[in-house]
Amino acid sequence: MLYIFSGLPGTGKTTLSSALARELKATYLRVDVVEQAMRDAGKTIEGPEGYIVCYAIASQNLLLGLDVIADTVNPIQITRQAWRNVADSLGIPYVEIEVLCSDYIEHRNRIEMRTADIRGFILPTWEQVRNREYDVWDRDHIVIDTAHQTVEESLNTLFKQLEDRRLS
């Protein structure tokens, strides 16, 4: 299974997706790690380079029979379709999960108070997050609102929604 996470920075996407990866013992791909490694190697990231690397790594791990958790902002229809194409090309099921924080003040506080967990990574400012291109979803997907929830509560909500999809 390919678990495709999407959401603006500061919504709790990385926290939730990495918690799911630990629970499932799945391969975890975080585009921020890939892109920072590319920068560290002297490459300039100007477009989808990090995503393209993640698509390839995801494909390889899915071919090995491993679940893959993809942690990316995944802000536009093109990247969302590209993730679906990874799974479809291999005949692998996927689920799309959007993580959001509906409380404006809480979201802003998360952005302004957090520290980078990747060496050398520069976190976006609140203004950059608010002005980031982020297409409205045009298809059915799971939505997890992390506002006023613990990680455990959000993870439990996600597991319930995943189970509900399996049963329907």
mmCIF file with all atom_site columns, C-alpha atoms in Angstrom, residues 8-9 28 40 46 52 55-56 95 97 101 104 110-111 126 132 134 138 143 149 167:
data_model
loop_
_atom_site.group_PDB
_atom_site.id
_atom_site.type_symbol
_atom_site.label_atom_id
_atom_site.label_alt_id
_atom_site.label_comp_id
_atom_site.label_asym_id
_atom_site.label_entity_id
_atom_site.label_seq_id
_atom_site.pdbx_PDB_ins_code
_atom_site.Cartn_x
_atom_site.Cartn_y
_atom_site.Cartn_z
_atom_site.occupancy
_atom_site.B_iso_or_equiv
_atom_site.pdbx_formal_charge
_atom_site.auth_seq_id
_atom_site.auth_comp_id
_atom_site.auth_asym_id
_atom_site.auth_atom_id
_atom_site.pdbx_PDB_model_num
ATOM 1  C CA . LEU A 1 8   ? 0.890   22.500 4.345  1.00 0.00 ? 8   LEU A CA 1
ATOM 2  C CA . PRO A 1 9   ? 3.925   22.774 6.617  1.00 0.00 ? 9   PRO A CA 1
ATOM 3  C CA . TYR A 1 28  ? 9.103   6.274  5.129  1.00 0.00 ? 28  TYR A CA 1
ATOM 4  C CA . ASP A 1 40  ? 24.093  19.238 0.761  1.00 0.00 ? 40  ASP A CA 1
ATOM 5  C CA . GLU A 1 46  ? 14.148  24.497 -8.456 1.00 0.00 ? 46  GLU A CA 1
ATOM 6  C CA . ILE A 1 52  ? 11.013  12.558 -8.650 1.00 0.00 ? 52  ILE A CA 1
ATOM 7  C CA . TYR A 1 55  ? 8.717   8.478  -6.685 1.00 0.00 ? 55  TYR A CA 1
ATOM 8  C CA . ALA A 1 56  ? 11.595  6.230  -7.754 1.00 0.00 ? 56  ALA A CA 1
ATOM 9  C CA . VAL A 1 95  ? -4.748  6.082  -0.130 1.00 0.00 ? 95  VAL A CA 1
ATOM 10 C CA . ILE A 1 97  ? -4.400  11.603 3.225  1.00 0.00 ? 97  ILE A CA 1
ATOM 11 C CA . CYS A 1 101 ? -4.848  22.339 11.103 1.00 0.00 ? 101 CYS A CA 1
ATOM 12 C CA . TYR A 1 104 ? -5.454  29.479 12.351 1.00 0.00 ? 104 TYR A CA 1
ATOM 13 C CA . ARG A 1 110 ? 3.292   25.694 15.251 1.00 0.00 ? 110 ARG A CA 1
ATOM 14 C CA . ILE A 1 111 ? 5.086   27.392 12.348 1.00 0.00 ? 111 ILE A CA 1
ATOM 15 C CA . TRP A 1 126 ? 4.247   31.789 8.415  1.00 0.00 ? 126 TRP A CA 1
ATOM 16 C CA . ARG A 1 132 ? 2.119   28.853 -0.786 1.00 0.00 ? 132 ARG A CA 1
ATOM 17 C CA . TYR A 1 134 ? -1.991  24.725 -2.652 1.00 0.00 ? 134 TYR A CA 1
ATOM 18 C CA . ASP A 1 138 ? -10.818 17.542 -6.652 1.00 0.00 ? 138 ASP A CA 1
ATOM 19 C CA . VAL A 1 143 ? -8.805  14.440 5.788  1.00 0.00 ? 143 VAL A CA 1
ATOM 20 C CA . GLN A 1 149 ? -5.629  16.797 18.984 1.00 0.00 ? 149 GLN A CA 1
ATOM 21 C CA . LEU A 1 167 ? -15.001 -1.959 4.905  1.00 0.00 ? 167 LEU A CA 1
#
